[in-house]
Coordinates of C-alpha atoms in Angstrom, one line a residue:
M846 CA -21.4 26.8 -26.8
D847 CA -24.7 26.2 -24.9
L848 CA -25.1 25.2 -21.2
F849 CA -25.3 21.4 -22.1
E850 CA -22.3 21.5 -24.3
Y851 CA -20.3 23.4 -21.6
Q852 CA -21.4 20.9 -18.9
A853 CA -20.4 17.9 -21.1
Q854 CA -17.0 19.4 -21.9
K855 CA -16.4 20.1 -18.2
T856 CA -17.4 16.6 -17.3
A857 CA -15.0 15.2 -19.9
E858 CA -12.2 17.4 -18.5
D859 CA -12.9 16.4 -14.9
A860 CA -12.8 12.7 -16.0
K861 CA -9.2 13.0 -17.3
P862 CA -6.4 11.5 -15.2
L863 CA -4.4 13.9 -13.1
A864 CA -1.3 13.3 -15.3
E865 CA -3.3 14.4 -18.4
K866 CA -4.7 17.5 -16.6
M867 CA -1.3 18.6 -15.4
R868 CA 0.4 18.2 -18.8
P869 CA 2.3 21.4 -19.5
A870 CA 0.8 23.6 -22.2
N871 CA 4.0 25.6 -23.0
L872 CA 7.7 25.5 -22.3
K873 CA 7.4 27.8 -19.3
E874 CA 5.5 25.0 -17.5
F875 CA 7.8 22.2 -18.8
V876 CA 9.9 20.6 -16.1
G877 CA 13.3 19.1 -16.8
Q878 CA 15.3 18.4 -20.0
T879 CA 17.1 21.8 -19.9
H880 CA 19.8 20.3 -22.1
A881 CA 17.2 19.9 -24.9
V882 CA 14.7 22.7 -24.3
G883 CA 16.7 25.3 -22.4
K884 CA 17.8 28.7 -23.6
G885 CA 19.6 28.5 -26.9
S886 CA 18.5 24.9 -27.7
M887 CA 17.3 23.8 -31.1
I888 CA 13.9 22.9 -29.8
R889 CA 13.3 26.2 -28.0
H890 CA 14.4 28.1 -31.2
A891 CA 12.1 25.9 -33.3
I892 CA 9.1 26.6 -31.1
E893 CA 9.7 30.3 -30.7
K894 CA 10.4 30.9 -34.4
D895 CA 7.8 28.3 -35.6
R896 CA 10.5 26.5 -37.6
I897 CA 9.9 22.9 -36.6
F898 CA 12.3 20.4 -38.1
S899 CA 12.0 16.6 -38.4
M900 CA 13.1 14.9 -35.3
I901 CA 13.1 11.8 -33.2
L902 CA 12.5 12.3 -29.5
W903 CA 14.2 9.4 -27.7
G904 CA 13.8 8.9 -24.0
P905 CA 12.4 6.8 -21.2
P906 CA 8.7 6.7 -20.4
G907 CA 7.2 9.8 -18.7
C908 CA 10.1 12.1 -19.5
G909 CA 8.1 14.5 -21.7
K910 CA 8.2 13.3 -25.3
T911 CA 4.4 13.5 -25.9
T912 CA 4.2 16.7 -24.0
L913 CA 6.8 18.4 -26.2
A914 CA 4.9 17.2 -29.3
R915 CA 1.7 18.8 -27.9
I916 CA 3.6 22.0 -27.2
F917 CA 4.7 21.9 -30.9
A918 CA 1.1 21.4 -31.9
H919 CA -0.1 24.4 -29.8
E920 CA 2.7 26.8 -31.0
T921 CA 3.0 26.0 -34.7
R922 CA 0.9 27.5 -37.5
S923 CA 1.3 24.3 -39.4
H924 CA -1.4 21.6 -39.7
F925 CA -0.6 19.2 -36.8
V926 CA -1.6 15.5 -36.9
H927 CA -1.2 13.1 -33.9
F928 CA -0.6 9.5 -35.1
S929 CA -0.3 6.3 -33.1
A930 CA 2.0 3.7 -34.4
V931 CA 0.2 1.1 -32.3
L932 CA -3.2 1.7 -33.9
S933 CA -2.4 2.7 -37.4
G934 CA -1.0 1.1 -40.6
V935 CA -0.1 1.9 -44.1
K936 CA -3.7 2.7 -45.1
E937 CA -3.9 5.4 -42.4
I938 CA -0.4 6.7 -43.4
R939 CA -1.6 7.2 -47.0
S940 CA -4.7 9.1 -45.7
V941 CA -2.4 11.4 -43.8
I942 CA -0.3 12.0 -46.9
R943 CA -3.3 12.9 -48.9
E944 CA -4.5 15.3 -46.2
A945 CA -1.1 16.9 -46.0
G946 CA -1.2 17.5 -49.8
D947 CA -4.6 19.1 -49.5
Q948 CA -3.5 21.3 -46.6
L949 CA -0.5 22.6 -48.7
K950 CA -2.5 23.0 -51.9
L951 CA -5.6 24.7 -50.4
Y952 CA -4.4 26.5 -47.3
R953 CA -0.6 26.7 -48.0
K954 CA 0.0 24.9 -44.7
K955 CA 2.7 22.4 -44.0
T956 CA 1.9 19.3 -42.0
V957 CA 3.6 18.4 -38.8
L958 CA 3.1 14.7 -38.1
F959 CA 3.7 13.3 -34.6
V960 CA 4.1 9.6 -34.5
D961 CA 4.0 8.1 -31.0
E962 CA 5.9 4.9 -30.5
I963 CA 7.5 5.1 -33.9
H964 CA 9.6 2.1 -33.2
R965 CA 6.5 0.0 -33.6
F966 CA 6.3 0.8 -37.3
N967 CA 7.9 -1.9 -39.5
K968 CA 10.2 -1.1 -42.4
S969 CA 7.4 -0.8 -45.0
Q970 CA 5.4 1.6 -42.8
Q971 CA 8.5 3.8 -42.3
D972 CA 9.3 3.7 -46.0
A973 CA 5.8 5.1 -46.6
F974 CA 6.9 8.3 -44.8
L975 CA 10.4 8.6 -46.3
H976 CA 9.8 10.3 -49.6
H977 CA 7.3 12.8 -48.1
V978 CA 9.7 13.8 -45.3
E979 CA 12.5 14.1 -47.9
N980 CA 10.5 16.5 -50.1
G981 CA 9.2 18.6 -47.2
L982 CA 5.5 17.7 -47.5
I983 CA 5.7 16.4 -43.9
T984 CA 7.7 17.4 -40.9
L985 CA 8.0 14.2 -38.9
I986 CA 8.3 14.1 -35.1
G987 CA 8.7 10.6 -33.8
A988 CA 8.7 9.5 -30.2
T989 CA 10.3 6.3 -29.0
T990 CA 11.6 4.7 -25.8
E991 CA 13.8 2.4 -27.9
N992 CA 17.2 3.2 -29.5
P993 CA 16.3 4.8 -32.9
S994 CA 19.6 3.4 -34.3
F995 CA 18.1 -0.1 -34.1
E996 CA 14.4 0.7 -34.6
V997 CA 14.2 3.5 -37.3
I998 CA 15.4 2.8 -40.8
S999 CA 18.7 4.5 -41.7
P1000 CA 17.3 6.7 -44.6
L1001 CA 14.5 8.1 -42.4
L1002 CA 16.9 8.5 -39.4
S1003 CA 19.4 10.5 -41.5
R1004 CA 16.6 13.0 -42.3
C1005 CA 15.7 13.5 -38.7
Q1006 CA 17.6 15.1 -35.8
V1007 CA 17.7 12.7 -32.8
I1008 CA 16.9 14.6 -29.6
T1009 CA 17.9 12.5 -26.5
L1010 CA 15.7 13.1 -23.5
K1011 CA 16.9 12.0 -20.0
M1012 CA 15.1 10.3 -17.2
L1013 CA 13.6 13.0 -15.0
S1014 CA 15.6 13.7 -11.8
A1015 CA 14.2 13.3 -8.3
D1016 CA 14.0 17.1 -8.0
D1017 CA 12.1 17.3 -11.3
I1018 CA 9.5 14.7 -10.1
G1019 CA 9.3 16.5 -6.8
D1020 CA 8.5 19.8 -8.6
I1021 CA 5.8 18.1 -10.7
L1022 CA 4.2 16.6 -7.6
D1023 CA 4.3 20.0 -5.7
R1024 CA 2.6 21.7 -8.7
A1025 CA -0.2 19.2 -8.8
L1026 CA -0.8 19.6 -5.0
K1027 CA -1.0 23.4 -5.3
D1028 CA -2.8 23.8 -8.6
R1029 CA -6.5 24.5 -8.0
D1030 CA -7.6 24.5 -11.6
R1031 CA -5.9 21.4 -13.1
G1032 CA -4.5 19.7 -10.0
I1033 CA -5.8 18.8 -6.6
G1034 CA -5.1 22.1 -4.8
N1035 CA -8.7 22.5 -3.8
M1036 CA -9.0 19.1 -2.1
G1037 CA -7.0 19.9 1.1
I1038 CA -4.4 17.3 0.4
V1039 CA -1.2 17.5 2.4
L1040 CA 1.7 15.1 1.4
D1041 CA 3.9 14.1 4.2
R1042 CA 7.7 14.3 3.6
D1043 CA 8.3 10.5 3.8
A1044 CA 5.3 9.8 1.5
R1045 CA 6.7 12.4 -1.0
S1046 CA 10.1 10.8 -1.0
H1047 CA 8.5 7.4 -1.6
L1048 CA 6.4 8.7 -4.5
I1049 CA 9.6 10.1 -6.0
H1050 CA 11.5 6.9 -5.6
I1051 CA 9.0 4.5 -7.1
A1052 CA 8.2 6.9 -10.0
D1053 CA 11.8 6.2 -11.2
G1054 CA 11.9 9.3 -13.3
D1055 CA 8.5 8.8 -14.8
A1056 CA 6.2 11.9 -14.3
R1057 CA 3.1 10.1 -15.4
T1058 CA 3.7 7.3 -12.8
A1059 CA 4.3 9.9 -10.1
L1060 CA 1.0 11.8 -10.8
N1061 CA -1.0 8.6 -11.2
N1062 CA 0.2 7.3 -7.9
L1063 CA -0.5 10.7 -6.2
E1064 CA -4.0 10.6 -7.6
I1065 CA -4.7 7.1 -6.3
A1066 CA -3.4 8.0 -2.8
A1067 CA -5.5 11.3 -2.8
S1068 CA -8.6 9.4 -3.8
L1069 CA -8.1 7.0 -0.9
V1070 CA -7.6 9.7 1.8
I1071 CA -10.6 11.7 0.4
S1072 CA -12.9 8.6 0.7
E1073 CA -11.7 7.9 4.2
S1074 CA -11.6 11.4 5.7
E1075 CA -14.3 14.0 6.2
K1076 CA -11.7 16.6 7.4
K1077 CA -10.9 19.7 5.3
T1078 CA -7.2 18.8 5.5
R1079 CA -6.3 15.3 4.5
H1080 CA -2.8 13.9 5.1
I1081 CA -1.2 11.4 2.7
T1082 CA 1.2 9.5 5.1
L1083 CA 3.7 6.9 4.2
D1084 CA 1.4 4.2 5.6
C1085 CA -1.5 5.5 3.6
L1086 CA 0.6 5.6 0.5
E1087 CA 1.8 2.0 1.0
N1088 CA -1.8 0.8 1.5
A1089 CA -3.0 2.7 -1.6
L1090 CA -0.2 1.5 -3.9
Q1091 CA 0.5 -1.9 -2.3
N1092 CA 4.2 -0.9 -2.5
K1093 CA 6.3 -1.2 0.7
A1094 CA 8.8 1.6 1.1
L1095 CA 12.3 0.3 1.7
V1096 CA 14.6 2.2 4.0
Y1097 CA 16.7 4.1 1.5
D1098 CA 17.7 7.7 0.8
K1099 CA 19.4 8.3 -2.5
A1100 CA 21.3 11.3 -1.1
G1101 CA 21.9 10.0 2.4
E1102 CA 23.9 7.4 4.3
E1103 CA 22.0 4.3 3.3
H1104 CA 22.7 5.1 -0.4
Y1105 CA 26.5 4.9 0.3
N1106 CA 26.0 1.9 2.6
L1107 CA 24.3 -0.2 -0.1
I1108 CA 26.6 0.8 -3.0
S1109 CA 29.5 0.0 -0.7
A1110 CA 28.1 -3.4 0.2
F1111 CA 27.5 -4.1 -3.5
H1112 CA 31.0 -3.1 -4.5
K1113 CA 32.7 -5.1 -1.7
S1114 CA 30.6 -8.1 -2.5
L1115 CA 31.8 -8.0 -6.2
R1116 CA 35.4 -7.5 -5.0
G1117 CA 35.0 -10.4 -2.6
S1118 CA 33.8 -12.7 -5.4
D1119 CA 30.4 -13.3 -3.8
P1120 CA 27.7 -13.4 -6.5
D1121 CA 24.9 -14.2 -4.0
A1122 CA 25.6 -11.1 -2.0
A1123 CA 26.1 -9.0 -5.1
L1124 CA 22.7 -10.0 -6.4
Y1125 CA 21.1 -9.3 -3.1
W1126 CA 22.5 -5.8 -2.8
L1127 CA 21.8 -5.0 -6.4
G1128 CA 18.1 -6.1 -5.8
R1129 CA 17.9 -4.0 -2.7
M1130 CA 19.1 -0.8 -4.5
L1131 CA 16.8 -1.3 -7.6
S1132 CA 13.8 -2.1 -5.4
A1133 CA 14.3 1.0 -3.4
G1134 CA 14.4 3.3 -6.5
E1135 CA 18.1 3.7 -7.1
D1136 CA 18.9 4.9 -10.6
P1137 CA 19.9 1.7 -12.5
L1138 CA 22.3 3.6 -14.7
Y1139 CA 24.2 4.8 -11.6
V1140 CA 24.6 1.1 -10.6
A1141 CA 25.7 0.3 -14.1
R1142 CA 28.3 3.0 -14.2
R1143 CA 29.7 1.7 -10.9
M1144 CA 30.0 -1.8 -12.5
V1145 CA 31.8 -0.3 -15.5
R1146 CA 34.3 1.4 -13.1
F1147 CA 34.6 -1.9 -11.1
A1148 CA 35.5 -3.8 -14.3
S1149 CA 38.6 -1.7 -14.7
E1150 CA 39.5 -1.1 -11.1
D1151 CA 39.0 -4.6 -9.6
V1152 CA 39.0 -7.0 -12.6
G1153 CA 41.2 -5.2 -15.1
N1154 CA 43.2 -7.4 -17.4
A1155 CA 42.7 -10.5 -15.4
D1156 CA 39.5 -10.7 -17.5
P1157 CA 39.4 -8.0 -20.2
A1158 CA 35.9 -9.2 -21.2
A1159 CA 34.5 -7.9 -17.9
L1160 CA 34.6 -4.3 -19.1
R1161 CA 32.7 -5.2 -22.3
M1162 CA 30.2 -7.2 -20.2
A1163 CA 29.6 -4.2 -17.9
L1164 CA 29.2 -1.8 -20.9
D1165 CA 26.8 -4.2 -22.7
A1166 CA 24.7 -4.5 -19.5
M1167 CA 24.4 -0.7 -19.3
E1168 CA 23.4 -0.4 -23.0
A1169 CA 20.9 -3.3 -22.6
F1170 CA 19.2 -1.5 -19.7
R1171 CA 19.0 1.7 -21.7
F1172 CA 17.5 -0.3 -24.5
L1173 CA 15.0 -2.4 -22.5
G1174 CA 14.3 -0.3 -19.4
H1175 CA 12.4 -1.7 -16.4
P1176 CA 11.9 -4.5 -15.6
E1177 CA 13.4 -6.4 -18.5
G1178 CA 16.7 -4.5 -18.4
E1179 CA 17.3 -5.4 -14.8
L1180 CA 18.3 -8.9 -15.8
A1181 CA 21.2 -7.6 -17.8
L1182 CA 22.5 -5.8 -14.7
A1183 CA 22.1 -9.0 -12.7
Q1184 CA 24.0 -10.9 -15.3
S1185 CA 26.9 -8.4 -15.3
A1186 CA 27.0 -8.4 -11.5
V1187 CA 27.4 -12.2 -11.4
Y1188 CA 30.1 -12.1 -14.1
L1189 CA 32.1 -9.4 -12.3
A1190 CA 31.8 -11.2 -9.0
T1191 CA 33.0 -14.5 -10.4
A1192 CA 35.7 -13.1 -12.6
P1193 CA 39.4 -13.3 -11.6
K1194 CA 40.5 -10.1 -9.8
S1195 CA 43.3 -7.7 -10.4
N1196 CA 43.8 -4.1 -9.3
S1197 CA 47.1 -3.8 -11.2
I1198 CA 45.7 -1.3 -13.7
Y1199 CA 44.2 0.8 -10.9
S1200 CA 47.5 0.8 -8.9
A1201 CA 49.5 1.7 -12.0
W1202 CA 47.3 4.6 -12.9
K1203 CA 47.5 6.0 -9.3
E1204 CA 51.3 5.8 -9.6
V1205 CA 51.3 7.5 -13.0
N1206 CA 49.3 10.4 -11.6
H1207 CA 51.6 10.6 -8.5
I1208 CA 54.7 10.7 -10.7
I1209 CA 53.2 13.4 -13.1
K1210 CA 52.2 15.5 -10.1
H1211 CA 55.7 15.5 -8.6
S1212 CA 58.0 15.3 -11.7
G1213 CA 56.2 17.8 -13.9
S1214 CA 56.6 17.8 -17.7
L1215 CA 59.5 15.6 -18.4
P1216 CA 60.8 15.8 -22.0
V1217 CA 60.1 13.2 -24.6
P1218 CA 63.2 11.2 -25.6
L1219 CA 64.6 12.4 -28.9
H1220 CA 64.4 9.0 -30.7
I1221 CA 60.6 8.7 -30.2
R1222 CA 59.8 12.3 -31.2
N1223 CA 58.0 13.1 -34.4
A1224 CA 60.2 14.6 -37.1
P1225 CA 58.0 16.2 -39.8
T1226 CA 60.6 18.8 -40.9
G1227 CA 64.2 18.8 -42.0
L1228 CA 65.2 21.0 -39.0
M1229 CA 63.7 18.6 -36.6
K1230 CA 65.6 15.7 -38.2
D1231 CA 68.8 17.7 -38.0
L1232 CA 68.2 18.2 -34.3
G1233 CA 68.0 14.5 -33.8
Y1234 CA 64.3 14.0 -33.6
G1235 CA 63.5 10.4 -34.4
K1236 CA 67.2 9.4 -34.7
G1237 CA 67.8 5.8 -33.7
Y1238 CA 64.2 4.8 -33.4
K1239 CA 63.6 1.1 -33.9
Y1240 CA 60.4 0.1 -35.8
A1241 CA 59.1 -2.8 -33.8
H1242 CA 57.6 -4.7 -36.8
D1243 CA 61.1 -5.0 -38.3
Y1244 CA 62.1 -7.4 -35.6
E1245 CA 61.2 -10.9 -34.7
G1246 CA 58.0 -11.1 -32.7
A1247 CA 57.4 -7.4 -33.4
Y1248 CA 59.5 -6.5 -30.4
T1249 CA 63.0 -5.1 -29.7
P1250 CA 64.3 -3.5 -26.5
Q1251 CA 64.0 0.2 -26.6
T1252 CA 63.5 3.0 -24.0
Y1253 CA 60.2 4.9 -24.2
L1254 CA 60.0 6.6 -20.8
P1255 CA 61.7 10.0 -20.2
E1256 CA 65.3 9.8 -19.2
K1257 CA 64.5 10.5 -15.5
L1258 CA 62.2 7.5 -15.3
K1259 CA 64.4 5.2 -17.3
G1260 CA 64.2 1.6 -15.9
D1261 CA 61.0 2.3 -13.9
F1262 CA 58.1 -0.1 -14.0
L1263 CA 54.5 1.0 -13.3
Y1264 CA 52.3 -1.9 -14.3
F1265 CA 52.7 -5.2 -12.4
P1266 CA 50.3 -7.8 -13.7
T1267 CA 49.2 -10.6 -11.4
D1268 CA 49.3 -14.4 -11.9
R1269 CA 45.5 -14.5 -12.1
G1270 CA 43.3 -15.0 -15.2
H1271 CA 44.4 -13.5 -18.5
E1272 CA 47.0 -11.3 -16.7
K1273 CA 49.1 -14.4 -16.1
K1274 CA 49.8 -14.5 -19.9
I1275 CA 50.5 -10.8 -19.9
K1276 CA 52.9 -11.2 -17.0
Q1277 CA 54.8 -14.0 -18.7
R1278 CA 55.2 -12.0 -22.0
L1279 CA 56.0 -8.7 -20.1
D1280 CA 58.6 -10.3 -17.9
K1281 CA 60.5 -11.6 -20.9
Q1282 CA 60.3 -8.3 -22.7
R1283 CA 61.3 -6.3 -19.6
G1284 CA 64.3 -8.6 -19.1
L1285 CA 65.5 -8.0 -22.6
R1286 CA 64.9 -4.2 -22.2
Y1287 CA 66.8 -4.1 -18.9
K1288 CA 69.8 -5.8 -20.5
G1289 CA 69.7 -3.3 -23.4
E1290 CA 69.6 -0.4 -21.1
E1291 CA 72.5 -1.8 -19.1
N1292 CA 74.4 -2.0 -22.4
G1293 CA 73.5 1.6 -23.2
E1294 CA 71.1 0.8 -26.0

């Protein structure tokens, strides 16, 4: 390489975004996803032994899918092809297949094909890969932010291992930012940039688990302070960061008091049947960088704890909202969370299930392992039948309405009730039916049945 070629290459390298410069070159530099790339994982073994298998990397933006693929490219002795589903069609696929055949025939090299955004391929494009993945000509690595169960055809999916990658944690994003600030070769370590604590926290929050976003925002803020300051040490303050990104930092600390204050306000607004307040507190948390799936999990819990059987559909609504957010991500998925919040706030309320479950745990803790009544024990052997296992059991479907009075609790708890449904929503129907059945059971127990 002569001087001009070296200078051109250096200029091209300098022109790359910070996120691209800081992209890890090996697993040692890779941050996060220890469940997928940690010691003993399939991916680590595949890289270390150069035994790459067909896989789909599924995860949110900026979590490391493309980076892992590039680490594969660097470590494998196979022919590696990077393919974009956005820019390519069946014609380009056929060209890759022909090239893979030549590599195997002429150089005895297998081809590893990385398809970025594989969910953008239609069925016919995915079909074009299928046979060649099946016969081993191509090892396919697909990357997608969408649920592969919906976006990748079943025959292709069955031939690939799905590796689920998680949103990067706040600590992961913090580590990535710190590395960029210290690295003098690829990062901005030679620019005298100092990131204030509040500004660092804000960068982490608005990145929302996306390493690329975090580094892009750091680069924008760094460019601003460099242009405005002649000092050797340049501070990125919270005010500077807000000006650079046009993004106001809300008062919020995911690990501190305000986190618990806001989630408490949201939960109590749902319980108090106030959809307006519930929407407001939901918006406050999401705008401040709270993990949406944390909020979704709290709504799933709320659906059982505070709505229960007063509206059994509430649990399904909360679960659907969580899955919809996983599927859509920001910002589209936020609407599903808002829909669920309104539904839960306006649903009839009952904590009967919650109260019953607390009582069950209390009884178990203080009464120990009470024996199962003989008549409802399983009797798979003759000896057990001789001992009375299953004797006198009444098969409910043999009786009118598929019900007959019978004791199911241990003898010590005979006659006890744990679940008390309310007169609200669907639970009113449950209560009417249960009151009738309990009345019949009580009479039966009084008569020694």
